[in-house]
PDB file of C-alpha atoms in Angstrom:
ATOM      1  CA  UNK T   1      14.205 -24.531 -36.813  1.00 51.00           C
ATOM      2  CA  UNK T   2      11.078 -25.198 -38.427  1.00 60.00           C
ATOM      3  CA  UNK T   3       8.893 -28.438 -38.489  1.00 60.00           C
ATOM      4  CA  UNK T   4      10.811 -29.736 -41.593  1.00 63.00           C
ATOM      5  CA  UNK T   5      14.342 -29.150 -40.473  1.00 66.00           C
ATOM      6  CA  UNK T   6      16.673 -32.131 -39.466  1.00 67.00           C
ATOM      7  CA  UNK T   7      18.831 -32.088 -36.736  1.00 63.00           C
ATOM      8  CA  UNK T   8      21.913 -33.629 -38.497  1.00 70.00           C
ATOM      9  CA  UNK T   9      24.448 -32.865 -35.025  1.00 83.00           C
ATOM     10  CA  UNK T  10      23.607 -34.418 -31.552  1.00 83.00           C
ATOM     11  CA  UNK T  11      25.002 -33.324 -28.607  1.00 86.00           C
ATOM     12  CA  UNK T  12      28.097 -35.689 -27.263  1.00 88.00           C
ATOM     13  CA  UNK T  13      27.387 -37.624 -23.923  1.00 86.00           C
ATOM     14  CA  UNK T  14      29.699 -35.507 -21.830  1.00 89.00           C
ATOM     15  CA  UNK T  15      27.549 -32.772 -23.082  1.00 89.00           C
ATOM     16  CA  UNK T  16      24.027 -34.381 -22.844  1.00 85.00           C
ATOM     17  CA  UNK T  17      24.954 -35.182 -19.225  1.00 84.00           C
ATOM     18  CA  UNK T  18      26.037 -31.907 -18.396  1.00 86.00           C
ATOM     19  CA  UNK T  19      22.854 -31.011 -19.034  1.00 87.00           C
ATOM     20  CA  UNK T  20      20.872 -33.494 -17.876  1.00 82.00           C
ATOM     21  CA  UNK T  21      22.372 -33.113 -13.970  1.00 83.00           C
ATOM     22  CA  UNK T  22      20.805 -29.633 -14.049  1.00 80.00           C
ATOM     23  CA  UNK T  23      17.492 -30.973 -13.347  1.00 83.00           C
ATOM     24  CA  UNK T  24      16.907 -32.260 -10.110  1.00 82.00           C
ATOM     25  CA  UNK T  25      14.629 -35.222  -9.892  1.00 87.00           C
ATOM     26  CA  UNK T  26      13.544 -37.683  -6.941  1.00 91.00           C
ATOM     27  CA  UNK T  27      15.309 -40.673  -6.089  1.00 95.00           C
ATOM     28  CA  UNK T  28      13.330 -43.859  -6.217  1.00 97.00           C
ATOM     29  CA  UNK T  29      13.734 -48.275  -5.892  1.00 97.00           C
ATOM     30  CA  UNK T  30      12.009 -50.129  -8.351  1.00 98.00           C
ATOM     31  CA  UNK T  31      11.218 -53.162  -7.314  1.00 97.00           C
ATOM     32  CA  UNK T  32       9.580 -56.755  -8.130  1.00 97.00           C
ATOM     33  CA  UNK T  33       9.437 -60.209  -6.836  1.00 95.00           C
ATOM     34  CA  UNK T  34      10.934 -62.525  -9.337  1.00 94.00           C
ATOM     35  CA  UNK T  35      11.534 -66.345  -8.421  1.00 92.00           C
ATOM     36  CA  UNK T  36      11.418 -65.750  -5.136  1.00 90.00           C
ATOM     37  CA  UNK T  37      13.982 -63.104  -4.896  1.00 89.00           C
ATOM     38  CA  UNK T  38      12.809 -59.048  -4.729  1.00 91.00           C
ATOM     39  CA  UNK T  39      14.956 -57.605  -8.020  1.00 93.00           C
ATOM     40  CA  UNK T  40      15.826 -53.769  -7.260  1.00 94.00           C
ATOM     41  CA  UNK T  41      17.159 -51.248  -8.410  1.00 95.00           C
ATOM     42  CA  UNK T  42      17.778 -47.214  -7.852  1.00 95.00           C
ATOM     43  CA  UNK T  43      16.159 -45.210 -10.656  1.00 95.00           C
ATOM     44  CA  UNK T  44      15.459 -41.270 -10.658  1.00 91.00           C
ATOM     45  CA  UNK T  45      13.426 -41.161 -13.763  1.00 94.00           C
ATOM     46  CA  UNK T  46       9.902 -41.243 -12.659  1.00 96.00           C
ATOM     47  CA  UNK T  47       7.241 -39.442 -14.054  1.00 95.00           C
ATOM     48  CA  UNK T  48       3.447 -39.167 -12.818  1.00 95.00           C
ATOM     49  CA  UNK T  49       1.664 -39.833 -16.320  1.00 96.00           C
ATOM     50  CA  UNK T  50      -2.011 -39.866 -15.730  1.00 95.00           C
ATOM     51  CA  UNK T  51      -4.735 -38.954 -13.019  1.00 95.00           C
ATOM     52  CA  UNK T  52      -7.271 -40.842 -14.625  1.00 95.00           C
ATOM     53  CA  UNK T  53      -6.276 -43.791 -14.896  1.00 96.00           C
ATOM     54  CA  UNK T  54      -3.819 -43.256 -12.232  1.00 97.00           C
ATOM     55  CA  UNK T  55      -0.729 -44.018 -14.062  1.00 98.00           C
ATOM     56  CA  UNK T  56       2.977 -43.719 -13.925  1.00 98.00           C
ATOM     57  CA  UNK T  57       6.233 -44.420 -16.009  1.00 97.00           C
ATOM     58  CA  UNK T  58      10.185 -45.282 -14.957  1.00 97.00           C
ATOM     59  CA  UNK T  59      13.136 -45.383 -17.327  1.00 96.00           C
ATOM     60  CA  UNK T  60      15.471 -48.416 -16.912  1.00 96.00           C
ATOM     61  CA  UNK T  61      18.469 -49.346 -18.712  1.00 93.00           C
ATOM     62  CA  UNK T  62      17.814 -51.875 -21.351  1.00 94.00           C
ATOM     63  CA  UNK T  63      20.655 -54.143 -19.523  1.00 92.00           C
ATOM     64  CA  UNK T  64      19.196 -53.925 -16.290  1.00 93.00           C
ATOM     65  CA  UNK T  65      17.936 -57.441 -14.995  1.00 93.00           C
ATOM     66  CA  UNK T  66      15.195 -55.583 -13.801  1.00 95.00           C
ATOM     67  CA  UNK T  67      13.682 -55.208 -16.970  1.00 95.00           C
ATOM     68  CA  UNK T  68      12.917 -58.735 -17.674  1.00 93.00           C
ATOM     69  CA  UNK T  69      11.891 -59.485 -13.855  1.00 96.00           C
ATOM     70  CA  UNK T  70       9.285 -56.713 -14.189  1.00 97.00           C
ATOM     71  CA  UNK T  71       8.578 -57.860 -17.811  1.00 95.00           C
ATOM     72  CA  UNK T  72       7.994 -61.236 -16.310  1.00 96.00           C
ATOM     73  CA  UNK T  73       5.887 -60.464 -13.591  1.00 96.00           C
ATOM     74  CA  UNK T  74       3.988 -57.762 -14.837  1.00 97.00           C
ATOM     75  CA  UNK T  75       4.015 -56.133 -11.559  1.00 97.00           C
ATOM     76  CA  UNK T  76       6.780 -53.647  -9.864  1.00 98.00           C
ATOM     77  CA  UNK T  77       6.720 -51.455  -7.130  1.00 98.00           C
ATOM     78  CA  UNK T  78       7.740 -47.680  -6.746  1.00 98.00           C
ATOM     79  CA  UNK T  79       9.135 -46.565  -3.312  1.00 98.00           C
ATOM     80  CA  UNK T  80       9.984 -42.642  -3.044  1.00 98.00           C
ATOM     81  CA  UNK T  81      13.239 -42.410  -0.713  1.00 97.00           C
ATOM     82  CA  UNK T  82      13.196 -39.441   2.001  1.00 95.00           C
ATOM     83  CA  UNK T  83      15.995 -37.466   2.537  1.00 94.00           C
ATOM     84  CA  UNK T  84      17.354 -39.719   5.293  1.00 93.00           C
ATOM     85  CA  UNK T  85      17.847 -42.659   2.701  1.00 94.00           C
ATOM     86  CA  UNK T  86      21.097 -41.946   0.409  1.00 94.00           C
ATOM     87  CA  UNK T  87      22.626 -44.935   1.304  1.00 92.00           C
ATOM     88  CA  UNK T  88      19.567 -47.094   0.080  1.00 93.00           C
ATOM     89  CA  UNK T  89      19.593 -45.546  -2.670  1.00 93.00           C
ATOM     90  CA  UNK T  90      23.337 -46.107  -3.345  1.00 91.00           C
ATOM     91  CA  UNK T  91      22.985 -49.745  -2.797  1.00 90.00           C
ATOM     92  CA  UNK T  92      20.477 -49.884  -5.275  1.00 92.00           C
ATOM     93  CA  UNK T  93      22.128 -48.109  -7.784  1.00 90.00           C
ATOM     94  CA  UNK T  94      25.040 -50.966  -7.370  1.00 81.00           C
ATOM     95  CA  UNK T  95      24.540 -54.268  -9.615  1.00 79.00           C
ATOM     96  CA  UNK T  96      22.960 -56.744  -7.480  1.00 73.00           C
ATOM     97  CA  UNK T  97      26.546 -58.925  -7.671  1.00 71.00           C
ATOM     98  CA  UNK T  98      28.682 -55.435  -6.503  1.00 75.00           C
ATOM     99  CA  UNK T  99      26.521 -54.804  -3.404  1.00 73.00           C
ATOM    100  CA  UNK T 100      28.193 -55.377  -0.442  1.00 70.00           C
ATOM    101  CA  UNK T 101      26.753 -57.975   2.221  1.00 67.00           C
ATOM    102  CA  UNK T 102      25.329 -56.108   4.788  1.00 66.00           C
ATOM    103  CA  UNK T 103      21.556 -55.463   5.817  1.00 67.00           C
ATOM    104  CA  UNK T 104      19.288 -54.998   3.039  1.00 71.00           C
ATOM    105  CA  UNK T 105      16.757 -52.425   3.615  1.00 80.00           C
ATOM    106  CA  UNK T 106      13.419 -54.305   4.634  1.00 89.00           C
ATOM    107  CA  UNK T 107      10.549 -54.606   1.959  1.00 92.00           C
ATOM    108  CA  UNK T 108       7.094 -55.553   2.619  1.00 92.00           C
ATOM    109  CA  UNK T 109       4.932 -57.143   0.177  1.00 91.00           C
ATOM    110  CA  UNK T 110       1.535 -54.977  -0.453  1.00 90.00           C
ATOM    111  CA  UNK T 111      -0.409 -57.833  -2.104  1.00 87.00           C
ATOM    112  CA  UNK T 112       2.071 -59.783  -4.120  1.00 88.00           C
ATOM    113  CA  UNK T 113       4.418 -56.323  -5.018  1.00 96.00           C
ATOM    114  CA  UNK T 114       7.395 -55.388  -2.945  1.00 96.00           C
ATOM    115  CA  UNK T 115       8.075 -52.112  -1.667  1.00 97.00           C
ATOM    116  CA  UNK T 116      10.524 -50.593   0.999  1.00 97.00           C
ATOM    117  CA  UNK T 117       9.362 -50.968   3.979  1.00 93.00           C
ATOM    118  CA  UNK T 118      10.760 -47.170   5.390  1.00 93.00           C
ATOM    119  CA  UNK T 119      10.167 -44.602   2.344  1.00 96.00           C
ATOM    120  CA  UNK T 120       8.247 -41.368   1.548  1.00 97.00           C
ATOM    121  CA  UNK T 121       5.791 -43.142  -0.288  1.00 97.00           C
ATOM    122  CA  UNK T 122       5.204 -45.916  -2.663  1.00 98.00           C
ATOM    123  CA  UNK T 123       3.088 -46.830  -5.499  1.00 98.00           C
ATOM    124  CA  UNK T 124       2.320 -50.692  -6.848  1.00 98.00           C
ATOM    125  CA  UNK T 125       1.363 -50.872 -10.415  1.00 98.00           C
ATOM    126  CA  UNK T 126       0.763 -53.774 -13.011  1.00 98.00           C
ATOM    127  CA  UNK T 127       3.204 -52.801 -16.451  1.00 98.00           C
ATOM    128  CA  UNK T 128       0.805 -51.652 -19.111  1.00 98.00           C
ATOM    129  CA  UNK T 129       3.750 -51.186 -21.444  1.00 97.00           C
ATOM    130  CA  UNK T 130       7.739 -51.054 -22.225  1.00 96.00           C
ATOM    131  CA  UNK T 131       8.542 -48.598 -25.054  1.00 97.00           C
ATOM    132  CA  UNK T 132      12.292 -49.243 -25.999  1.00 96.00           C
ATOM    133  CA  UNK T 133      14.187 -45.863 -25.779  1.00 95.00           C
ATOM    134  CA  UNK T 134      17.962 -45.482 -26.864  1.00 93.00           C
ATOM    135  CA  UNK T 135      19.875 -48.024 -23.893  1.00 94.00           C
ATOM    136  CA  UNK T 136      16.754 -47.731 -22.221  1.00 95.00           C
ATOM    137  CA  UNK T 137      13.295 -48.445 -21.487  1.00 96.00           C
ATOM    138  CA  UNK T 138      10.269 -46.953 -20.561  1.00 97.00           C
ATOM    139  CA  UNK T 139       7.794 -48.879 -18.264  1.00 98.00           C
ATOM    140  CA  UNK T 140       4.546 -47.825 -18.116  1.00 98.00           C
ATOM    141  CA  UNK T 141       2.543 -49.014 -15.079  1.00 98.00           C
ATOM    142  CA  UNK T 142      -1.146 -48.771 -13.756  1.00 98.00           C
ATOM    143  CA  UNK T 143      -1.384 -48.052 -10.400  1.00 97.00           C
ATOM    144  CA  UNK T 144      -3.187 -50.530  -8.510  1.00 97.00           C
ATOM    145  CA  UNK T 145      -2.292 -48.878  -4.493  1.00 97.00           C
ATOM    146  CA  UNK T 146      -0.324 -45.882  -2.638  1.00 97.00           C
ATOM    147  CA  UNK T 147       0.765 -45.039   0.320  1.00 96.00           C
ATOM    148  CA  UNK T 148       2.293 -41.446   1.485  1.00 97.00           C
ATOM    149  CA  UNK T 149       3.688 -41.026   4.644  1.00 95.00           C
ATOM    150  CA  UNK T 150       5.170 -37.501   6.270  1.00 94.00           C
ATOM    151  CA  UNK T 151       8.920 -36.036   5.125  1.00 93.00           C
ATOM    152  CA  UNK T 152      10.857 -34.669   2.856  1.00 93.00           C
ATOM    153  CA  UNK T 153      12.098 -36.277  -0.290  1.00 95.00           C
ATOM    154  CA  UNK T 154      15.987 -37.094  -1.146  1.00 95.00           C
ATOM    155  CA  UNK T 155      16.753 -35.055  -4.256  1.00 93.00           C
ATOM    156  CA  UNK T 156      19.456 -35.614  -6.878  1.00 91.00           C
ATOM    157  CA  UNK T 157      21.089 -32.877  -9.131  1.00 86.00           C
ATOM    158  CA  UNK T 158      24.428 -32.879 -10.693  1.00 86.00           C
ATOM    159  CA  UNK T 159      25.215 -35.733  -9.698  1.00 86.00           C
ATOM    160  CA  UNK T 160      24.563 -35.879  -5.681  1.00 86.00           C
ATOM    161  CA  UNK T 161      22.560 -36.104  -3.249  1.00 86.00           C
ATOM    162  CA  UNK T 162      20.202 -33.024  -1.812  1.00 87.00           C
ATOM    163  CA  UNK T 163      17.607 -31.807   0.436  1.00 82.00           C
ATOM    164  CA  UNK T 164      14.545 -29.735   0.094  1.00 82.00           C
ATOM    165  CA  UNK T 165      14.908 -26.208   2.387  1.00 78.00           C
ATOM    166  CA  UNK T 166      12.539 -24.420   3.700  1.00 74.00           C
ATOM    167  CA  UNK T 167       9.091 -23.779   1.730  1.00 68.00           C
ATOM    168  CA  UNK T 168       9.355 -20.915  -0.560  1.00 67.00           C
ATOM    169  CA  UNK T 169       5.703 -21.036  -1.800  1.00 69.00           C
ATOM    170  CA  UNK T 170       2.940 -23.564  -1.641  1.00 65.00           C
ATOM    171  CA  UNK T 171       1.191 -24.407  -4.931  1.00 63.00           C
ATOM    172  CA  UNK T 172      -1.721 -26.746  -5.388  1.00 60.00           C
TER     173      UNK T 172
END
């Protein structure tokens, strides 16, 4: 294809997702405190955007009440689950009315943003933007604070859960 060539096919969903679940990606909970209440929800798109300013960016769907808490508050947390945590992040990835009622993983509030309490790491950040993309939207966030603690992340790829093995290489 050249630079003035139009796609005119796209792939079908079944196809697009196929694809898709060969990259592996982290598992994280967005979160934010909206009236009261900390709104969460699983998400594995998360991208480091920028050193300086430190800045980072999540993909929700556009239906997600998340959306409009974070759009609200102008604030959301980003916890990184370790590979002990798949069942956090499948209660998350439930609609808040189809989680079951048992214990909610604890958050702690790091100056007015919640974040799991028990994760890899976390990052707070104050939305700088929300681009609208397909059923979905990119949040852009500046981060504000992080905190890393020792592990290995959880890992999903075609469509489950995985875990890191031992170090092939270390790159810095």
């Amino acid at each position: 294809m050249t630079g003035t060539d139009v796609l005119t096919t796209w792939p079908t969903s079944s196809a697009y997702r196929s694809a898709a679940r060969t990259f592996a990606s982290g598992v994280t909970v967005v979160s934010t405190r909206y009236r009261g209440q900390v709104e969460a929800k699983t998400v594995s798109a998360f991208c480091s955007l920028s050193l300086e300013p430190a800045m980072v960016s999540v993909t929700i769907g556009t239906n997600s009440p998340l959306i409009w808490a974070i759009r609200s508050t102008r604030r959301f947390g980003i916890s990184v689950l370790h590979d002990s945590q798949p069942d956090v992040s499948r209660h998350f990835a439930r609609s808040a009315a189809d989680r079951p009622d048992e214990t909610l993983p604890d958050f702690v509030d790091t100056g007015g943003t919640p974040v799991l309490a028990d994760c890899l790491s976390w990052f707070t950040c104050e939305l700088a933007a929300a681009v609208p993309a397909g059923d979905h939207q990119i949040l852009i966030g500046h981060v504000t604070d992080v905190e890393t603690r020792p592990g290995r992340p959880l890992i999903h790829h075609g469509g489950g859960y995985r875990y890191l093995g031992p170090d092939l290489e270390t790159t810095t």
